[in-house]
Amino acid sequence: MREIRLMRLVVGTDFDPETGPIRFTLSKASLNDSPTYRALSYVWGNSQDTRTAKVDGKDLQISSNLDSALRHLCTQISDYTLWVDAICINQKDNEEKTWQVGLMRDIYAQAELVIAWLGPAADDSEVAMDCLRKFGHEATSMGLQDSLLFFELNPEEQSETQSAKLARLPNSRQADQQSFEQLMALENDILSLTMTSGEKIPIPEVAIVALLNRPWFQRAWVLQEIVVAERAFFVCGEEWISVDAFRAAYVLLFLYQEEFLHREPRVFDTCVDMTPNVIYRFHNVVNKFMRYAHPFLTIRTIRHYRGVGLLFLLERTSPLANGHYLDCLDPRDRVYSLLGLLREDQSLGIHPDYNKSCNSVYIEVAEALLKVHGPLLLSMAQFRRVQQELPTWVPDWSIKCKGNSLLGNLNNDGRPPFSASKLTNFVYQVRCDQKGTTKLVVSGIQVDTIMETMSEKITESFVNCFSSDQGHGIINTKETSNLDEKSRATTQLLNSVYRFSEMAKAYPSAFGREEAAWRTTVADILLVRTPISERVPDVASNWIRADEDPNQANFTRAAYRMYLSGPPTSEQQVRYFNNVAVSQKLFAEDGPFGPAGKSFRSHFQNYRPLEENLSNLVNEMAETCSALIHLVLHGARWMCDDETSATIESGAQTARDLLQDGKEMLYWWLETYIGTLELEADVLDMVGEAESRSALYAPQMASRLNGKRIFVTSNGYLGLGSEYVEPGDVVVIILGAKMPFVLRKAEGQTFMLIGESYVHGIMDGEVMNDPKVLDIEII
């Protein structure tokens, strides 16, 4: 049975749109008969704030937001037949609600038009809507509307390469390449749309941000309502814009920002067209799009071509995986609101049932996802939860956590970034004991015990400095005091990490502890800034393991050392990264010194002027050669006869003379060589790249450390885990898992799952050579 109710607005000559009650009639229809109607997508709002409407002559209380939407639509549409969930579904009848919710995908998919009501006009919303319409038109004319497919490839289709997927997607990668020049031709239009305080602003930032902050973009059900629609429009007051144009505008602004930031990586410097403050504002707008509108604008396109899986959707709509949290009144709807986006073969047997408790629904979902994704699901489980009776191994999708999964940014391209358990298979059972407790029994090994944790106050203070940056490394340069505060907070944090890492005896050398420290603060995951027009199709994600890009690793290590030395001035940063960039070329394996040059690189990783570094380098090389001559002579006197020893000593004196004469020649040659390096475009770019990449280090740390705590284990490993880890907690590796997990002893032989972790030195199967596998019960 596919029967639904439809409402028809009654708009007579006596209807007063300002004060008169909304009047409508209800009738029944079957979706099998393809009725003509329009579906409303809106936010219910405060259930206590209601207005009186008339349905078939009887009073009915509806929310004030729905009342506002219907009043506006009465004057803007000609066909008054609508489907509205709060009116057309009996919300007090769980049976009806269950089967009607199962029809909602078809209801919105078959609607002649879906109207997304954002609310009445306010905060210059007319300006924002007009701007987005203009950009949407320009982007559509360039064929950019589907370009985000390049960054949104579904990770669950492992049988097909990313390149093969792209080959059959129209207007994606090809559009990026063909439209780049058109995009840059729009630059003047983007930069000169409005003027504020005499300064060019790329777009009406405040108005667009206010529009994107509206409650509609934070409601769970509206995602399905927009994604499945054939035609959909956003309506704000009396302004309309199609969802396709809205998405195209976002694509245009996103692509422009990515290309602009790559062309001008030193965001702290003033450029011809945009001041640093304007760059920050521009980023703020694009970031708001990504934060609030991203799921609505990209999942729609993905589903159109391939469909998506449930875990993918849950991650994209949950902060557990760095996604955008979508709210709902009923926590069960965190799952049920997404089911309509799945193909039948992807539903995993899960169907809406409002007679089940939230805990039962979440456990059912976890069991279904474990069968498909294995221990990846456990990375979404957080120790703190809203649903108190939920097993610790089951993700609580209703939680608004401040941290996120360490794997959350690494799933786009399906590559396994870590392999803590090597190539082992996930072995598990789900059991229910006599008390009704649902246990997860997994095979794994106990690696270590947490010995000490770092003070959370230091970490929280650091993270709070970057709370508005969203981890992207774009900073409002006019806020110099804020920059100084961030620099001081970064230095304070890294010095605390440095001192704390002294307990990490698993890394006996100072260099080993340094590596452990800087890698742990970002969980060995780095963001790569690559221009869109140059990205490799097989690598859709920008988040990588540090060693996948040696330059990125070197620059991040350099940033760690720079901040560790004290809050750097801007002049020191420029000098520092100039040295780093030049040393990258001078001491590369294919450089003039070959592999031996690595031993001299440290002279260029500090704040000194290049000339001073060069002089010290030459002296260091001369001293090394002199020491080698001295060693040869000492050996000759000890092991050779007098005649041979005299011959060697004569040669050594000649070598000393040549060395003394050669120091000036060597200095001159190196100075000339470095001078040519500095004139090369790639080295000049590398200096800017070093500054840009290192500028990302501190915000990335803030993103990784949010809701996390650094710890050291009994065996001396440095790690990063949930903020709830405590001394005595156990570090385990579950067979088949990419990450280690932290558990806490519970009753008997059972454990509670505290969360995933990064433990430096065991992330690539180092402890899996001769594992003692145990059954581990998690409650």
mmCIF file of N, CA, C and O in Angstrom, residues 132 136 139-140 144-148 234 241-253 289 294 296-301:
data_model
loop_
_atom_site.group_PDB
_atom_site.id
_atom_site.type_symbol
_atom_site.label_atom_id
_atom_site.label_comp_id
_atom_site.label_asym_id
_atom_site.label_seq_id
_atom_site.Cartn_x
_atom_site.Cartn_y
_atom_site.Cartn_z
ATOM 1 N N LEU A 132 24.352 34.356 -5.012
ATOM 2 C CA LEU A 132 24.486 32.927 -5.292
ATOM 3 C C LEU A 132 23.835 32.563 -6.627
ATOM 4 O O LEU A 132 24.325 31.692 -7.343
ATOM 5 N N GLY A 136 25.861 30.870 -9.528
ATOM 6 C CA GLY A 136 25.320 29.592 -9.992
ATOM 7 C C GLY A 136 25.140 29.565 -11.494
ATOM 8 O O GLY A 136 25.444 28.570 -12.158
ATOM 9 N N ALA A 139 28.650 29.363 -13.086
ATOM 10 C CA ALA A 139 29.254 28.034 -12.921
ATOM 11 C C ALA A 139 28.583 27.011 -13.824
ATOM 12 O O ALA A 139 29.243 26.158 -14.424
ATOM 13 N N THR A 140 27.258 27.086 -13.944
ATOM 14 C CA THR A 140 26.533 26.146 -14.798
ATOM 15 C C THR A 140 26.927 26.325 -16.247
ATOM 16 O O THR A 140 27.082 25.353 -16.994
ATOM 17 N N LEU A 144 30.523 23.420 -14.443
ATOM 18 C CA LEU A 144 31.198 23.084 -13.188
ATOM 19 C C LEU A 144 30.287 22.407 -12.168
ATOM 20 O O LEU A 144 30.762 21.984 -11.116
ATOM 21 N N GLN A 145 28.986 22.286 -12.478
ATOM 22 C CA GLN A 145 28.061 21.879 -11.434
ATOM 23 C C GLN A 145 28.359 20.490 -10.863
ATOM 24 O O GLN A 145 28.026 20.201 -9.710
ATOM 25 N N ASP A 146 29.006 19.618 -11.629
ATOM 26 C CA ASP A 146 29.290 18.274 -11.138
ATOM 27 C C ASP A 146 30.762 18.060 -10.806
ATOM 28 O O ASP A 146 31.193 16.938 -10.582
ATOM 29 N N SER A 147 31.546 19.136 -10.758
ATOM 30 C CA SER A 147 32.985 18.981 -10.580
ATOM 31 C C SER A 147 33.362 18.385 -9.234
ATOM 32 O O SER A 147 34.405 17.769 -9.101
ATOM 33 N N LEU A 148 32.529 18.566 -8.225
ATOM 34 C CA LEU A 148 32.883 18.053 -6.904
ATOM 35 C C LEU A 148 32.884 16.538 -6.856
ATOM 36 O O LEU A 148 33.342 15.953 -5.887
ATOM 37 N N PHE A 234 15.509 26.384 -3.089
ATOM 38 C CA PHE A 234 15.575 27.035 -1.795
ATOM 39 C C PHE A 234 14.723 28.301 -1.871
ATOM 40 O O PHE A 234 14.815 29.060 -2.851
ATOM 41 N N ILE A 241 15.974 30.149 -5.404
ATOM 42 C CA ILE A 241 17.151 29.719 -6.169
ATOM 43 C C ILE A 241 17.122 28.201 -6.251
ATOM 44 O O ILE A 241 16.839 27.525 -5.250
ATOM 45 N N SER A 242 17.365 27.658 -7.422
ATOM 46 C CA SER A 242 17.330 26.204 -7.572
ATOM 47 C C SER A 242 18.499 25.581 -6.811
ATOM 48 O O SER A 242 19.565 26.200 -6.659
ATOM 49 N N VAL A 243 18.293 24.372 -6.322
ATOM 50 C CA VAL A 243 19.359 23.663 -5.607
ATOM 51 C C VAL A 243 20.542 23.435 -6.539
ATOM 52 O O VAL A 243 21.701 23.496 -6.111
ATOM 53 N N ASP A 244 20.272 23.198 -7.827
ATOM 54 C CA ASP A 244 21.367 22.995 -8.786
ATOM 55 C C ASP A 244 22.220 24.259 -8.913
ATOM 56 O O ASP A 244 23.453 24.183 -8.953
ATOM 57 N N ALA A 245 21.574 25.425 -8.970
ATOM 58 C CA ALA A 245 22.333 26.683 -9.057
ATOM 59 C C ALA A 245 23.085 26.950 -7.762
ATOM 60 O O ALA A 245 24.216 27.443 -7.779
ATOM 61 N N PHE A 246 22.471 26.626 -6.639
ATOM 62 C CA PHE A 246 23.105 26.797 -5.329
ATOM 63 C C PHE A 246 24.368 25.949 -5.245
ATOM 64 O O PHE A 246 25.425 26.414 -4.818
ATOM 65 N N ARG A 247 24.258 24.690 -5.693
ATOM 66 C CA ARG A 247 25.425 23.797 -5.670
ATOM 67 C C ARG A 247 26.502 24.292 -6.628
ATOM 68 O O ARG A 247 27.691 24.266 -6.311
ATOM 69 N N ALA A 248 26.098 24.754 -7.804
ATOM 70 C CA ALA A 248 27.066 25.247 -8.786
ATOM 71 C C ALA A 248 27.818 26.463 -8.251
ATOM 72 O O ALA A 248 29.022 26.614 -8.482
ATOM 73 N N ALA A 249 27.118 27.333 -7.524
ATOM 74 C CA ALA A 249 27.778 28.503 -6.925
ATOM 75 C C ALA A 249 28.823 28.059 -5.915
ATOM 76 O O ALA A 249 29.930 28.615 -5.856
ATOM 77 N N TYR A 250 28.493 27.077 -5.123
ATOM 78 C CA TYR A 250 29.448 26.540 -4.150
ATOM 79 C C TYR A 250 30.671 25.970 -4.858
ATOM 80 O O TYR A 250 31.812 26.223 -4.460
ATOM 81 N N VAL A 251 30.441 25.207 -5.925
ATOM 82 C CA VAL A 251 31.560 24.621 -6.676
ATOM 83 C C VAL A 251 32.478 25.721 -7.190
ATOM 84 O O VAL A 251 33.702 25.645 -7.075
ATOM 85 N N LEU A 252 31.890 26.765 -7.754
ATOM 86 C CA LEU A 252 32.695 27.855 -8.312
ATOM 87 C C LEU A 252 33.544 28.507 -7.226
ATOM 88 O O LEU A 252 34.755 28.713 -7.404
ATOM 89 N N LEU A 253 32.941 28.841 -6.102
ATOM 90 C CA LEU A 253 33.682 29.494 -5.026
ATOM 91 C C LEU A 253 34.743 28.570 -4.446
ATOM 92 O O LEU A 253 35.863 28.994 -4.133
ATOM 93 N N PHE A 289 30.102 27.055 3.719
ATOM 94 C CA PHE A 289 29.482 26.162 2.753
ATOM 95 C C PHE A 289 29.850 24.718 3.074
ATOM 96 O O PHE A 289 29.006 23.828 3.104
ATOM 97 N N HIS A 294 27.653 21.293 2.664
ATOM 98 C CA HIS A 294 28.402 20.292 1.908
ATOM 99 C C HIS A 294 27.636 18.986 1.695
ATOM 100 O O HIS A 294 27.559 18.488 0.568
ATOM 101 N N PHE A 296 24.456 18.341 1.566
ATOM 102 C CA PHE A 296 23.301 18.507 0.690
ATOM 103 C C PHE A 296 23.719 18.652 -0.768
ATOM 104 O O PHE A 296 23.025 18.221 -1.676
ATOM 105 N N LEU A 297 24.870 19.266 -0.977
ATOM 106 C CA LEU A 297 25.281 19.625 -2.331
ATOM 107 C C LEU A 297 26.095 18.534 -3.011
ATOM 108 O O LEU A 297 26.153 18.477 -4.237
ATOM 109 N N THR A 298 26.749 17.673 -2.255
ATOM 110 C CA THR A 298 27.603 16.658 -2.872
ATOM 111 C C THR A 298 26.972 15.278 -2.879
ATOM 112 O O THR A 298 27.070 14.557 -3.866
ATOM 113 N N ILE A 299 26.296 14.898 -1.802
ATOM 114 C CA ILE A 299 25.694 13.566 -1.750
ATOM 115 C C ILE A 299 24.609 13.429 -2.811
ATOM 116 O O ILE A 299 24.408 12.356 -3.371
ATOM 117 N N ARG A 300 23.937 14.526 -3.099
ATOM 118 C CA ARG A 300 22.916 14.504 -4.156
ATOM 119 C C ARG A 300 23.520 14.037 -5.477
ATOM 120 O O ARG A 300 22.945 13.192 -6.174
ATOM 121 N N THR A 301 24.675 14.582 -5.823
ATOM 122 C CA THR A 301 25.322 14.220 -7.093
ATOM 123 C C THR A 301 25.875 12.805 -7.046
ATOM 124 O O THR A 301 25.762 12.051 -8.012
#
